[in-house]
Amino acid sequence: MKKLTSVLCALALVLALCAAGAPTAFAADTYEVGVCQLVQHPALDLATEGFQQALKDKLGDQVKINVQNASGDSATCSTICSQFVSDGVDLIMANATPAVLAASSSTGTTPILGTSVTDYASALEIEDWSGATGLNISGTSDLAPLDGQAAIVAELFPDAKTVGILYCSAEPNSKFQAETITPFLEKSGFKVSVFTFADSNEVASVTQNAVSECDVLYIPTDNTAASCAEAINNVALPAGVPIVTGEESLCKGCGVATLSISYYDLGYATGEMAVEILVNGADVSTMPIQYAPKFTKEFNAEICEKLGITPGEDYVAIAVEEDAA
């Protein structure tokens, strides 16, 4: 009886403290999350937005999110991630491959979730890939099926002879995509030529070489190419050479068609993974990399019209943002 009385008294005390607003052992934890985004770019912006929304939906005021943009500089990514580690954040979200590599170099213990990363195995130089990194890193991949991308090229341009693959040599994920899609294109009867640029300064000249030799270009998911889409379009469109791209935002700038994913949904899925780590104690090293659940065949109506291309009814026109009044 005395034991029951003691338990009841303790419970009454806890309830009284809660009513008075005093902190208790039952108070919710507060989590600090650092986001390092490589560059301001529509696809990456959407991934960050989706990530933040997932955390807000699941954790509300329990989470504090510090978003930092590296303005396209890998060295700045390293500075940002090192500061996150110094600040003792509970988790780092790294948006794009260079951000993941910078976060990985900054800490071997703080959980890291990547997004907008095409292939974690090649980016992290993991040979025996099992679906999880075995490191303090997991996340989501923006890889759309490359056989599907090749099928779009064959479907829209059956009479083309040569396909040029254009990408930045400094991005390992782009090299992976180029090497993976090549046999699919060759199986469809295309001759494949590869054109690489080291940085944005070489984009125009390398694109000029590509359009002079090829009937169609393919550009994989590539951050440097995406940031230079206008420069690429300024060369390819006057030359009358169509471009199939690896993702929607790049297609908006210079492409005719793509097999697209939702970067917002990808970021949201990354946020859900973060909740599993922060709240439920999931082991990031054993969490399998997740992929986009669905893909959409899309086309750039403006560029298609200028080049006289009419995609099939199963293609969806990419939404065009209206200019502000």
GROMACS .gro file of C-alpha atoms in nm:
model
  325
    1MET     CA    1   0.000   0.000   0.000
    2LYS     CA    2   0.284   0.239   0.087
    3LYS     CA    3   0.444   0.162  -0.253
    4LEU     CA    4   0.121   0.245  -0.436
    5THR     CA    5   0.088   0.568  -0.241
    6SER     CA    6   0.443   0.667  -0.336
    7VAL     CA    7   0.374   0.602  -0.705
    8LEU     CA    8   0.057   0.808  -0.693
    9CYS     CA    9   0.235   1.094  -0.520
   10ALA     CA   10   0.513   1.091  -0.778
   11LEU     CA   11   0.260   1.094  -1.062
   12ALA     CA   12   0.076   1.383  -0.900
   13LEU     CA   13   0.403   1.576  -0.874
   14VAL     CA   14   0.481   1.521  -1.242
   15LEU     CA   15   0.135   1.638  -1.344
   16ALA     CA   16   0.166   1.945  -1.124
   17LEU     CA   17   0.503   2.033  -1.280
   18CYS     CA   18   0.362   1.991  -1.630
   19ALA     CA   19   0.068   2.216  -1.545
   20ALA     CA   20   0.310   2.478  -1.416
   21GLY     CA   21   0.515   2.462  -1.737
   22ALA     CA   22   0.820   2.316  -1.564
   23PRO     CA   23   1.050   2.089  -1.771
   24THR     CA   24   1.020   1.717  -1.703
   25ALA     CA   25   1.184   1.397  -1.819
   26PHE     CA   26   0.895   1.365  -2.064
   27ALA     CA   27   0.976   1.692  -2.245
   28ALA     CA   28   1.042   1.645  -2.618
   29ASP     CA   29   1.396   1.662  -2.748
   30THR     CA   30   1.500   1.941  -2.980
   31TYR     CA   31   1.706   1.846  -3.282
   32GLU     CA   32   1.949   2.059  -3.480
   33VAL     CA   33   1.995   1.981  -3.847
   34GLY     CA   34   2.240   2.145  -4.086
   35VAL     CA   35   2.169   2.157  -4.460
   36CYS     CA   36   2.455   2.210  -4.704
   37GLN     CA   37   2.328   2.275  -5.059
   38LEU     CA   38   2.586   2.292  -5.335
   39VAL     CA   39   2.428   2.567  -5.541
   40GLN     CA   40   2.101   2.752  -5.589
   41HIS     CA   41   1.928   2.557  -5.861
   42PRO     CA   42   1.558   2.467  -5.916
   43ALA     CA   43   1.601   2.092  -5.865
   44LEU     CA   44   1.822   2.126  -5.559
   45ASP     CA   45   1.599   2.401  -5.418
   46LEU     CA   46   1.299   2.170  -5.441
   47ALA     CA   47   1.486   1.886  -5.270
   48THR     CA   48   1.580   2.115  -4.980
   49GLU     CA   49   1.224   2.245  -4.960
   50GLY     CA   50   1.083   1.892  -4.945
   51PHE     CA   51   1.335   1.792  -4.678
   52GLN     CA   52   1.246   2.085  -4.457
   53GLN     CA   53   0.875   2.026  -4.500
   54ALA     CA   54   0.905   1.661  -4.396
   55LEU     CA   55   1.088   1.759  -4.078
   56LYS     CA   56   0.833   2.029  -4.000
   57ASP     CA   57   0.545   1.789  -4.064
   58LYS     CA   58   0.692   1.519  -3.841
   59LEU     CA   59   0.869   1.721  -3.571
   60GLY     CA   60   0.719   2.070  -3.574
   61ASP     CA   61   0.903   2.301  -3.335
   62GLN     CA   62   1.125   2.017  -3.215
   63VAL     CA   63   1.365   2.072  -3.503
   64LYS     CA   64   1.588   2.366  -3.592
   65ILE     CA   65   1.716   2.367  -3.950
   66ASN     CA   66   2.014   2.572  -4.064
   67VAL     CA   67   2.028   2.592  -4.446
   68GLN     CA   68   2.355   2.704  -4.604
   69ASN     CA   69   2.429   2.742  -4.977
   70ALA     CA   70   2.782   2.693  -5.108
   71SER     CA   71   2.723   2.890  -5.432
   72GLY     CA   72   2.869   2.609  -5.640
   73ASP     CA   73   3.202   2.595  -5.458
   74SER     CA   74   3.315   2.258  -5.317
   75ALA     CA   75   3.558   2.428  -5.080
   76THR     CA   76   3.271   2.628  -4.935
   77CYS     CA   77   3.081   2.302  -4.885
   78SER     CA   78   3.372   2.182  -4.671
   79THR     CA   79   3.368   2.501  -4.467
   80ILE     CA   80   2.993   2.477  -4.411
   81CYS     CA   81   3.003   2.111  -4.306
   82SER     CA   82   3.299   2.164  -4.074
   83GLN     CA   83   3.106   2.442  -3.903
   84PHE     CA   84   2.805   2.214  -3.865
   85VAL     CA   85   3.024   1.954  -3.696
   86SER     CA   86   3.177   2.219  -3.471
   87ASP     CA   87   2.827   2.337  -3.378
   88GLY     CA   88   2.735   1.982  -3.280
   89VAL     CA   89   2.437   1.936  -3.511
   90ASP     CA   90   2.248   1.609  -3.480
   91LEU     CA   91   2.240   1.543  -3.854
   92ILE     CA   92   2.372   1.690  -4.179
   93MET     CA   93   2.171   1.687  -4.500
   94ALA     CA   94   2.403   1.726  -4.798
   95ASN     CA   95   2.232   1.829  -5.122
   96ALA     CA   96   2.433   1.715  -5.430
   97THR     CA   97   2.740   1.495  -5.455
   98PRO     CA   98   3.011   1.754  -5.373
   99ALA     CA   99   2.818   1.843  -5.057
  100VAL     CA  100   2.805   1.475  -4.955
  101LEU     CA  101   3.179   1.436  -5.013
  102ALA     CA  102   3.249   1.751  -4.810
  103ALA     CA  103   3.029   1.628  -4.525
  104SER     CA  104   3.197   1.287  -4.534
  105SER     CA  105   3.540   1.451  -4.503
  106SER     CA  106   3.417   1.662  -4.212
  107THR     CA  107   3.286   1.383  -3.988
  108GLY     CA  108   3.285   1.008  -3.954
  109THR     CA  109   3.028   1.003  -3.675
  110THR     CA  110   2.753   1.262  -3.732
  111PRO     CA  111   2.477   1.106  -3.948
  112ILE     CA  112   2.478   1.237  -4.305
  113LEU     CA  113   2.189   1.210  -4.549
  114GLY     CA  114   2.249   1.295  -4.911
  115THR     CA  115   1.997   1.387  -5.177
  116SER     CA  116   2.020   1.480  -5.546
  117VAL     CA  117   2.301   1.223  -5.568
  118THR     CA  118   2.297   0.988  -5.864
  119ASP     CA  119   2.523   0.701  -5.756
  120TYR     CA  120   2.659   0.672  -5.403
  121ALA     CA  121   2.888   0.381  -5.485
  122SER     CA  122   3.090   0.573  -5.743
  123ALA     CA  123   3.078   0.898  -5.548
  124LEU     CA  124   3.210   0.736  -5.229
  125GLU     CA  125   3.430   0.486  -5.414
  126ILE     CA  126   3.259   0.181  -5.266
  127GLU     CA  127   3.343  -0.133  -5.464
  128ASP     CA  128   3.127  -0.399  -5.300
  129TRP     CA  129   2.796  -0.217  -5.321
  130SER     CA  130   2.514  -0.373  -5.119
  131GLY     CA  131   2.257  -0.092  -5.127
  132ALA     CA  132   2.382   0.072  -4.806
  133THR     CA  133   2.712   0.256  -4.763
  134GLY     CA  134   2.830   0.100  -4.435
  135LEU     CA  135   2.940   0.452  -4.342
  136ASN     CA  136   2.771   0.734  -4.151
  137ILE     CA  137   2.598   0.818  -4.479
  138SER     CA  138   2.270   0.727  -4.647
  139GLY     CA  139   2.010   0.922  -4.843
  140THR     CA  140   1.819   0.934  -5.168
  141SER     CA  141   1.924   0.904  -5.532
  142ASP     CA  142   1.793   1.112  -5.822
  143LEU     CA  143   1.882   0.848  -6.078
  144ALA     CA  144   1.607   0.794  -6.333
  145PRO     CA  145   1.626   0.462  -6.524
  146LEU     CA  146   1.895   0.514  -6.785
  147ASP     CA  147   1.747   0.252  -7.015
  148GLY     CA  148   1.432   0.465  -7.009
  149GLN     CA  149   1.633   0.775  -7.098
  150ALA     CA  150   1.790   0.591  -7.390
  151ALA     CA  151   1.446   0.474  -7.500
  152ILE     CA  152   1.331   0.837  -7.520
  153VAL     CA  153   1.621   0.917  -7.755
  154ALA     CA  154   1.534   0.619  -7.976
  155GLU     CA  155   1.161   0.698  -7.970
  156LEU     CA  156   1.191   1.067  -8.060
  157PHE     CA  157   1.487   1.041  -8.300
  158PRO     CA  158   1.478   0.702  -8.474
  159ASP     CA  159   1.663   0.837  -8.780
  160ALA     CA  160   1.955   0.982  -8.582
  161LYS     CA  161   2.294   0.821  -8.637
  162THR     CA  162   2.518   0.976  -8.370
  163VAL     CA  163   2.435   1.065  -8.009
  164GLY     CA  164   2.676   1.286  -7.819
  165ILE     CA  165   2.690   1.259  -7.439
  166LEU     CA  166   2.783   1.594  -7.286
  167TYR     CA  167   2.883   1.633  -6.920
  168CYS     CA  168   3.127   1.780  -6.670
  169SER     CA  169   3.434   1.560  -6.615
  170ALA     CA  170   3.464   1.684  -6.255
  171GLU     CA  171   3.136   1.514  -6.158
  172PRO     CA  172   3.179   1.137  -6.099
  173ASN     CA  173   2.804   1.077  -6.105
  174SER     CA  174   2.786   1.218  -6.457
  175LYS     CA  175   3.062   0.983  -6.571
  176PHE     CA  176   2.872   0.692  -6.416
  177GLN     CA  177   2.555   0.789  -6.605
  178ALA     CA  178   2.743   0.831  -6.932
  179GLU     CA  179   2.907   0.490  -6.901
  180THR     CA  180   2.579   0.325  -6.802
  181ILE     CA  181   2.359   0.471  -7.077
  182THR     CA  182   2.611   0.413  -7.358
  183PRO     CA  183   2.536   0.041  -7.411
  184PHE     CA  184   2.161   0.112  -7.410
  185LEU     CA  185   2.209   0.372  -7.684
  186GLU     CA  186   2.440   0.145  -7.881
  187LYS     CA  187   2.186  -0.137  -7.855
  188SER     CA  188   1.938   0.096  -8.029
  189GLY     CA  189   2.183   0.138  -8.316
  190PHE     CA  190   2.337   0.475  -8.230
  191LYS     CA  191   2.702   0.561  -8.251
  192VAL     CA  192   2.795   0.729  -7.921
  193SER     CA  193   3.053   1.003  -7.877
  194VAL     CA  194   3.146   1.156  -7.541
  195PHE     CA  195   3.220   1.525  -7.490
  196THR     CA  196   3.336   1.652  -7.152
  197PHE     CA  197   3.412   1.996  -7.013
  198ALA     CA  198   3.617   2.061  -6.700
  199ASP     CA  199   3.420   2.364  -6.583
  200SER     CA  200   3.172   2.629  -6.693
  201ASN     CA  201   3.440   2.814  -6.892
  202GLU     CA  202   3.459   2.528  -7.142
  203VAL     CA  203   3.087   2.463  -7.182
  204ALA     CA  204   3.023   2.671  -7.495
  205SER     CA  205   3.326   2.550  -7.690
  206VAL     CA  206   3.273   2.182  -7.603
  207THR     CA  207   2.902   2.208  -7.688
  208GLN     CA  208   2.998   2.359  -8.022
  209ASN     CA  209   3.220   2.060  -8.094
  210ALA     CA  210   2.941   1.823  -7.993
  211VAL     CA  211   2.670   1.977  -8.213
  212SER     CA  212   2.905   1.985  -8.511
  213GLU     CA  213   2.953   1.608  -8.491
  214CYS     CA  214   2.624   1.469  -8.356
  215ASP     CA  215   2.256   1.445  -8.452
  216VAL     CA  216   2.130   1.441  -8.091
  217LEU     CA  217   2.285   1.521  -7.753
  218TYR     CA  218   2.219   1.356  -7.418
  219ILE     CA  219   2.309   1.541  -7.097
  220PRO     CA  220   2.284   1.339  -6.773
  221THR     CA  221   2.195   1.480  -6.434
  222ASP     CA  222   2.489   1.719  -6.403
  223ASN     CA  223   2.509   2.022  -6.173
  224THR     CA  224   2.757   2.217  -6.387
  225ALA     CA  225   2.559   2.158  -6.705
  226ALA     CA  226   2.239   2.260  -6.526
  227SER     CA  227   2.392   2.588  -6.414
  228CYS     CA  228   2.505   2.649  -6.775
  229ALA     CA  229   2.184   2.539  -6.949
  230GLU     CA  230   2.133   2.876  -7.116
  231ALA     CA  231   2.485   2.874  -7.260
  232ILE     CA  232   2.431   2.521  -7.393
  233ASN     CA  233   2.098   2.614  -7.546
  234ASN     CA  234   2.251   2.920  -7.714
  235VAL     CA  235   2.476   2.683  -7.908
  236ALA     CA  236   2.257   2.379  -7.966
  237LEU     CA  237   1.927   2.545  -8.062
  238PRO     CA  238   2.066   2.759  -8.351
  239ALA     CA  239   2.245   2.447  -8.474
  240GLY     CA  240   1.916   2.257  -8.476
  241VAL     CA  241   2.051   1.979  -8.255
  242PRO     CA  242   1.798   1.848  -7.997
  243ILE     CA  243   1.900   1.755  -7.642
  244VAL     CA  244   1.750   1.487  -7.419
  245THR     CA  245   1.833   1.551  -7.053
  246GLY     CA  246   1.854   1.358  -6.729
  247GLU     CA  247   1.616   1.577  -6.530
  248GLU     CA  248   1.344   1.839  -6.558
  249SER     CA  249   1.519   2.164  -6.465
  250LEU     CA  250   1.796   2.100  -6.718
  251CYS     CA  251   1.531   2.020  -6.978
  252LYS     CA  252   1.364   2.354  -6.905
  253GLY     CA  253   1.684   2.532  -6.997
  254CYS     CA  254   1.807   2.347  -7.304
  255GLY     CA  255   1.629   2.014  -7.359
  256VAL     CA  256   1.345   1.877  -7.563
  257ALA     CA  257   1.251   1.585  -7.337
  258THR     CA  258   1.338   1.397  -7.020
  259LEU     CA  259   1.231   1.112  -6.795
  260SER     CA  260   1.176   1.314  -6.481
  261ILE     CA  261   1.142   1.266  -6.108
  262SER     CA  262   1.003   1.502  -5.843
  263TYR     CA  263   1.294   1.653  -5.650
  264TYR     CA  264   1.049   1.782  -5.390
  265ASP     CA  265   0.930   1.426  -5.324
  266LEU     CA  266   1.291   1.308  -5.318
  267GLY     CA  267   1.378   1.568  -5.055
  268TYR     CA  268   1.067   1.481  -4.856
  269ALA     CA  269   1.169   1.114  -4.850
  270THR     CA  270   1.512   1.222  -4.724
  271GLY     CA  271   1.340   1.414  -4.445
  272GLU     CA  272   1.146   1.104  -4.346
  273MET     CA  273   1.475   0.915  -4.325
  274ALA     CA  274   1.609   1.190  -4.100
  275VAL     CA  275   1.316   1.144  -3.862
  276GLU     CA  276   1.391   0.772  -3.842
  277ILE     CA  277   1.748   0.853  -3.740
  278LEU     CA  278   1.675   1.138  -3.500
  279VAL     CA  279   1.365   1.004  -3.328
  280ASN     CA  280   1.377   0.628  -3.368
  281GLY     CA  281   1.753   0.580  -3.355
  282ALA     CA  282   1.788   0.416  -3.697
  283ASP     CA  283   2.146   0.325  -3.792
  284VAL     CA  284   2.236   0.542  -4.089
  285SER     CA  285   2.512   0.304  -4.197
  286THR     CA  286   2.262   0.024  -4.266
  287MET     CA  287   1.984   0.235  -4.418
  288PRO     CA  288   1.951   0.146  -4.789
  289ILE     CA  289   1.970   0.429  -5.040
  290GLN     CA  290   1.619   0.518  -5.154
  291TYR     CA  291   1.509   0.601  -5.509
  292ALA     CA  292   1.229   0.804  -5.662
  293PRO     CA  293   0.907   0.598  -5.670
  294LYS     CA  294   0.779   0.723  -6.007
  295PHE     CA  295   0.896   0.881  -6.331
  296THR     CA  296   0.726   1.104  -6.587
  297LYS     CA  297   0.802   1.154  -6.956
  298GLU     CA  298   0.814   1.532  -7.005
  299PHE     CA  299   0.888   1.771  -7.291
  300ASN     CA  300   0.987   2.133  -7.334
  301ALA     CA  301   0.706   2.270  -7.553
  302GLU     CA  302   0.892   2.585  -7.660
  303ILE     CA  303   1.210   2.416  -7.779
  304CYS     CA  304   1.018   2.127  -7.935
  305GLU     CA  305   0.812   2.374  -8.138
  306LYS     CA  306   1.123   2.557  -8.259
  307LEU     CA  307   1.282   2.229  -8.368
  308GLY     CA  308   0.961   2.086  -8.517
  309ILE     CA  309   0.942   1.795  -8.271
  310THR     CA  310   0.606   1.647  -8.169
  311PRO     CA  311   0.628   1.409  -7.871
  312GLY     CA  312   0.365   1.141  -7.816
  313GLU     CA  313   0.054   1.179  -7.604
  314ASP     CA  314   0.224   1.007  -7.311
  315TYR     CA  315   0.457   1.308  -7.269
  316VAL     CA  316   0.361   1.586  -7.029
  317ALA     CA  317   0.456   1.947  -7.105
  318ILE     CA  318   0.690   2.098  -6.847
  319ALA     CA  319   0.517   2.380  -6.663
  320VAL     CA  320   0.649   2.723  -6.759
  321GLU     CA  321   0.674   2.981  -6.485
  322GLU     CA  322   0.503   3.307  -6.570
  323ASP     CA  323   0.718   3.618  -6.553
  324ALA     CA  324   0.633   3.850  -6.268
  325ALA     CA  325   0.424   4.149  -6.370
   0.00000   0.00000   0.00000
